[in-house]
Amino acid sequence: MVVALASFAAALVATPLARRLSFRLGLVAEPGGRRRHTGRIPKLGGLAIFAAWLVGVALIYWLLPPADANDALRLRGLVLGSLIVVVGGLLDDRYDLPPLAQFLIQLAGALVAILHIIFIELFTNPLPTTALWEALPFFRVDGNWVWIWRPMALLFTTFWILGMINAINFLDGLDGLAAGVCLIAAAFFAYHSYRLGLQTGQASMPLFPLALAGALLGFLPFNFSPARIFLGSTGAYLLGYQMATLSILAPAKLSTALLVMAVPIIDVAWQIVARIRRGQHPMRGDRGHLHFRLSDRGLPTRRIVLGYYGVAILFGLVAVLAASPILKVAILIGLSAAVFALLLRLNSEG
């Protein structure tokens, strides 16, 4: 709790400073584009979140440094990778980088994670039998665990990190939406890691998502509608990277991330396919995302954002409380079908 309070207090101090710095450097979001805001809004909110998170991280290393060598290596990779994507996000906020440069920045962050042994190489079998995994060439079954062939694991990890960064980047379209959903996800990561960490002895691991949750809680009053500061690419990259890597770090769970972040992940997948079919660049943002479509139909921003929060909390509770992996898979499939059905309906209505 001390870590979360420290990050929270730091964010309350750092966010107004980031607003002033944004105006001084001219890093502001002008009216227009896919956002529908009025006035010039500073967009260095991600810098404030990163600074506040680092305060929490420094406190963790002072009070409860990781004892295990592998944990220490992974957590160092988390910090270094976060620094890389923050610097890359700052460059994008300043120079509006082309898609290839953005991709290379995100890829560099993913490679740092992999080099610090943050990658997905095993998962709990969610099926009643192991027949499917035994029939596939890149998987090995060991009891209730399924191991992924290492080259495939590295490829999947890269895809997971890049996909999550872009999911949060596209989610950041309404005031308080991305920051609030990531706050909920970080809180569930911390709880899940704490509960499982009691069994594994990884006492410091839950404190890292807890520090992020505290930083986001201190930032959100400035970002909730009507926003006085935006995340910017700096914040979107940072939060996406943190969501991806924190969900990999043991003993957090990918299933928690998939359920809490299901709506934005499904929405991004839908939009990428739709853009490719229309001959557009898949990474160029537009107002085709679910939250924008709901906004364009007259729903108030706060109602949309609170609705996303409610879905994230509901399915986060499912992730941490449901004992059956099959139930989690079934709920995820059902939620995916519901989101796809809603998007189809919105598309048919124009």
Short mmCIF file of N, CA, C and O in Angstrom, two decimals, residues 193-244:
data_model
loop_
_atom_site.label_atom_id
_atom_site.label_comp_id
_atom_site.label_asym_id
_atom_site.label_seq_id
_atom_site.Cartn_x
_atom_site.Cartn_y
_atom_site.Cartn_z
N SER A 193 -1.26 -11.39 -8.85
CA SER A 193 0.15 -11.68 -8.57
C SER A 193 0.40 -11.89 -7.08
O SER A 193 1.17 -12.75 -6.68
N TYR A 194 -0.27 -11.07 -6.26
CA TYR A 194 -0.12 -11.21 -4.81
C TYR A 194 -0.65 -12.57 -4.35
O TYR A 194 0.01 -13.27 -3.57
N ARG A 195 -1.82 -12.94 -4.84
CA ARG A 195 -2.43 -14.20 -4.42
C ARG A 195 -1.57 -15.40 -4.82
O ARG A 195 -1.35 -16.31 -4.02
N LEU A 196 -1.05 -15.37 -6.03
CA LEU A 196 -0.21 -16.48 -6.48
C LEU A 196 1.21 -16.36 -5.93
O LEU A 196 1.89 -17.36 -5.76
N GLY A 197 1.64 -15.12 -5.67
CA GLY A 197 2.98 -14.92 -5.13
C GLY A 197 3.15 -15.48 -3.74
O GLY A 197 4.26 -15.81 -3.32
N LEU A 198 2.04 -15.59 -3.01
CA LEU A 198 2.11 -16.21 -1.69
C LEU A 198 2.56 -17.66 -1.79
O LEU A 198 3.18 -18.20 -0.87
N GLN A 199 2.25 -18.29 -2.93
CA GLN A 199 2.63 -19.68 -3.13
C GLN A 199 4.05 -19.82 -3.70
O GLN A 199 4.70 -20.83 -3.49
N THR A 200 4.51 -18.79 -4.42
CA THR A 200 5.80 -18.89 -5.10
C THR A 200 6.91 -18.12 -4.41
O THR A 200 8.07 -18.26 -4.78
N GLY A 201 6.56 -17.25 -3.47
CA GLY A 201 7.58 -16.47 -2.77
C GLY A 201 8.05 -15.25 -3.52
O GLY A 201 9.05 -14.65 -3.15
N GLN A 202 7.34 -14.84 -4.57
CA GLN A 202 7.73 -13.66 -5.35
C GLN A 202 7.06 -12.43 -4.74
O GLN A 202 6.10 -11.88 -5.28
N ALA A 203 7.61 -11.97 -3.63
CA ALA A 203 6.95 -10.93 -2.84
C ALA A 203 6.96 -9.57 -3.53
O ALA A 203 6.02 -8.78 -3.37
N SER A 204 8.01 -9.26 -4.29
CA SER A 204 8.10 -7.93 -4.88
C SER A 204 7.36 -7.80 -6.20
O SER A 204 7.03 -6.69 -6.62
N MET A 205 7.03 -8.92 -6.85
CA MET A 205 6.41 -8.87 -8.17
C MET A 205 5.07 -8.13 -8.18
O MET A 205 4.83 -7.31 -9.07
N PRO A 206 4.16 -8.36 -7.22
CA PRO A 206 2.87 -7.64 -7.27
C PRO A 206 3.00 -6.14 -7.08
O PRO A 206 2.07 -5.40 -7.41
N LEU A 207 4.12 -5.67 -6.54
CA LEU A 207 4.25 -4.26 -6.25
C LEU A 207 4.43 -3.42 -7.51
O LEU A 207 4.12 -2.22 -7.51
N PHE A 208 4.91 -4.01 -8.59
CA PHE A 208 5.12 -3.25 -9.83
C PHE A 208 3.80 -2.85 -10.48
O PHE A 208 3.62 -1.67 -10.81
N PRO A 209 2.85 -3.76 -10.68
CA PRO A 209 1.53 -3.29 -11.15
C PRO A 209 0.83 -2.41 -10.13
O PRO A 209 0.05 -1.52 -10.51
N LEU A 210 1.10 -2.60 -8.84
CA LEU A 210 0.50 -1.75 -7.82
C LEU A 210 1.02 -0.32 -7.95
O LEU A 210 0.26 0.65 -7.79
N ALA A 211 2.31 -0.17 -8.24
CA ALA A 211 2.87 1.16 -8.47
C ALA A 211 2.23 1.82 -9.68
O ALA A 211 1.95 3.03 -9.68
N LEU A 212 1.99 1.05 -10.73
CA LEU A 212 1.33 1.60 -11.92
C LEU A 212 -0.09 2.02 -11.61
O LEU A 212 -0.54 3.09 -12.04
N ALA A 213 -0.81 1.19 -10.84
CA ALA A 213 -2.18 1.54 -10.46
C ALA A 213 -2.22 2.84 -9.67
O ALA A 213 -3.08 3.70 -9.90
N GLY A 214 -1.29 3.01 -8.74
CA GLY A 214 -1.23 4.24 -7.97
C GLY A 214 -0.96 5.46 -8.85
O GLY A 214 -1.59 6.51 -8.69
N ALA A 215 -0.03 5.31 -9.80
CA ALA A 215 0.29 6.42 -10.70
C ALA A 215 -0.92 6.79 -11.55
O ALA A 215 -1.21 7.98 -11.77
N LEU A 216 -1.64 5.80 -12.04
CA LEU A 216 -2.81 6.07 -12.88
C LEU A 216 -3.95 6.69 -12.06
O LEU A 216 -4.67 7.55 -12.56
N LEU A 217 -4.09 6.26 -10.82
CA LEU A 217 -5.13 6.84 -9.97
C LEU A 217 -4.87 8.32 -9.71
O LEU A 217 -5.80 9.13 -9.66
N GLY A 218 -3.60 8.68 -9.56
CA GLY A 218 -3.26 10.09 -9.37
C GLY A 218 -3.38 10.91 -10.64
O GLY A 218 -3.62 12.12 -10.61
N PHE A 219 -3.23 10.25 -11.79
CA PHE A 219 -3.31 10.94 -13.09
C PHE A 219 -4.75 11.12 -13.56
O PHE A 219 -5.09 12.12 -14.21
N LEU A 220 -5.61 10.16 -13.24
CA LEU A 220 -6.95 10.11 -13.82
C LEU A 220 -7.79 11.35 -13.54
O LEU A 220 -8.57 11.77 -14.42
N PRO A 221 -7.72 12.00 -12.35
CA PRO A 221 -8.53 13.22 -12.16
C PRO A 221 -8.23 14.32 -13.18
O PRO A 221 -9.11 15.13 -13.48
N PHE A 222 -7.03 14.33 -13.73
CA PHE A 222 -6.67 15.33 -14.73
C PHE A 222 -7.05 14.88 -16.14
O PHE A 222 -7.09 15.71 -17.05
N ASN A 223 -7.29 13.59 -16.32
CA ASN A 223 -7.52 13.02 -17.65
C ASN A 223 -8.98 12.67 -17.90
O ASN A 223 -9.40 12.51 -19.04
N PHE A 224 -9.77 12.54 -16.81
CA PHE A 224 -11.18 12.18 -16.98
C PHE A 224 -11.94 13.36 -17.58
O PHE A 224 -11.55 14.52 -17.42
N SER A 225 -13.01 13.06 -18.28
CA SER A 225 -13.78 14.07 -19.00
C SER A 225 -14.33 15.16 -18.07
O SER A 225 -14.94 14.84 -17.04
N PRO A 226 -14.08 16.43 -18.44
CA PRO A 226 -13.30 16.93 -19.58
C PRO A 226 -11.81 16.93 -19.26
O PRO A 226 -11.39 17.48 -18.23
N ALA A 227 -11.01 16.34 -20.12
CA ALA A 227 -9.59 16.14 -19.85
C ALA A 227 -8.82 17.46 -19.88
O ALA A 227 -9.07 18.32 -20.73
N ARG A 228 -7.91 17.58 -18.94
CA ARG A 228 -7.00 18.73 -18.93
C ARG A 228 -5.62 18.35 -19.45
O ARG A 228 -4.75 19.20 -19.62
N ILE A 229 -5.41 17.05 -19.67
CA ILE A 229 -4.16 16.55 -20.24
C ILE A 229 -4.44 15.20 -20.86
O ILE A 229 -5.28 14.44 -20.37
N PHE A 230 -3.76 14.91 -21.97
CA PHE A 230 -3.90 13.62 -22.65
C PHE A 230 -2.69 12.74 -22.35
O PHE A 230 -1.62 13.22 -21.95
N LEU A 231 -2.87 11.44 -22.59
CA LEU A 231 -1.75 10.50 -22.45
C LEU A 231 -0.67 10.77 -23.48
O LEU A 231 0.52 10.64 -23.18
N GLY A 232 -1.06 11.10 -24.70
CA GLY A 232 -0.10 11.20 -25.79
C GLY A 232 0.43 9.83 -26.16
O GLY A 232 0.11 8.81 -25.52
N SER A 233 1.24 9.78 -27.19
CA SER A 233 1.88 8.51 -27.57
C SER A 233 2.77 8.00 -26.44
O SER A 233 2.90 6.80 -26.24
N THR A 234 3.38 8.93 -25.70
CA THR A 234 4.22 8.55 -24.57
C THR A 234 3.45 7.67 -23.59
O THR A 234 3.91 6.59 -23.19
N GLY A 235 2.27 8.12 -23.21
CA GLY A 235 1.48 7.36 -22.25
C GLY A 235 0.88 6.11 -22.84
O GLY A 235 0.84 5.06 -22.18
N ALA A 236 0.40 6.18 -24.09
CA ALA A 236 -0.20 5.01 -24.71
C ALA A 236 0.83 3.89 -24.89
O ALA A 236 0.56 2.71 -24.62
N TYR A 237 2.03 4.25 -25.35
CA TYR A 237 3.09 3.25 -25.51
C TYR A 237 3.46 2.64 -24.17
O TYR A 237 3.62 1.43 -24.03
N LEU A 238 3.61 3.52 -23.16
CA LEU A 238 3.99 3.03 -21.83
C LEU A 238 2.95 2.08 -21.27
O LEU A 238 3.28 0.98 -20.79
N LEU A 239 1.68 2.46 -21.32
CA LEU A 239 0.63 1.63 -20.75
C LEU A 239 0.48 0.33 -21.52
O LEU A 239 0.28 -0.74 -20.93
N GLY A 240 0.56 0.39 -22.85
CA GLY A 240 0.48 -0.84 -23.63
C GLY A 240 1.62 -1.79 -23.31
O GLY A 240 1.42 -3.00 -23.15
N TYR A 241 2.81 -1.23 -23.18
CA TYR A 241 3.99 -2.06 -22.86
C TYR A 241 3.85 -2.67 -21.48
O TYR A 241 4.16 -3.85 -21.25
N GLN A 242 3.37 -1.87 -20.53
CA GLN A 242 3.21 -2.38 -19.17
C GLN A 242 2.13 -3.45 -19.10
O GLN A 242 2.27 -4.46 -18.41
N MET A 243 1.02 -3.23 -19.80
CA MET A 243 -0.03 -4.24 -19.81
C MET A 243 0.49 -5.56 -20.37
O MET A 243 0.19 -6.65 -19.85
N ALA A 244 1.27 -5.49 -21.43
CA ALA A 244 1.79 -6.70 -22.06
C ALA A 244 2.79 -7.42 -21.18
O ALA A 244 2.69 -8.63 -20.96
#
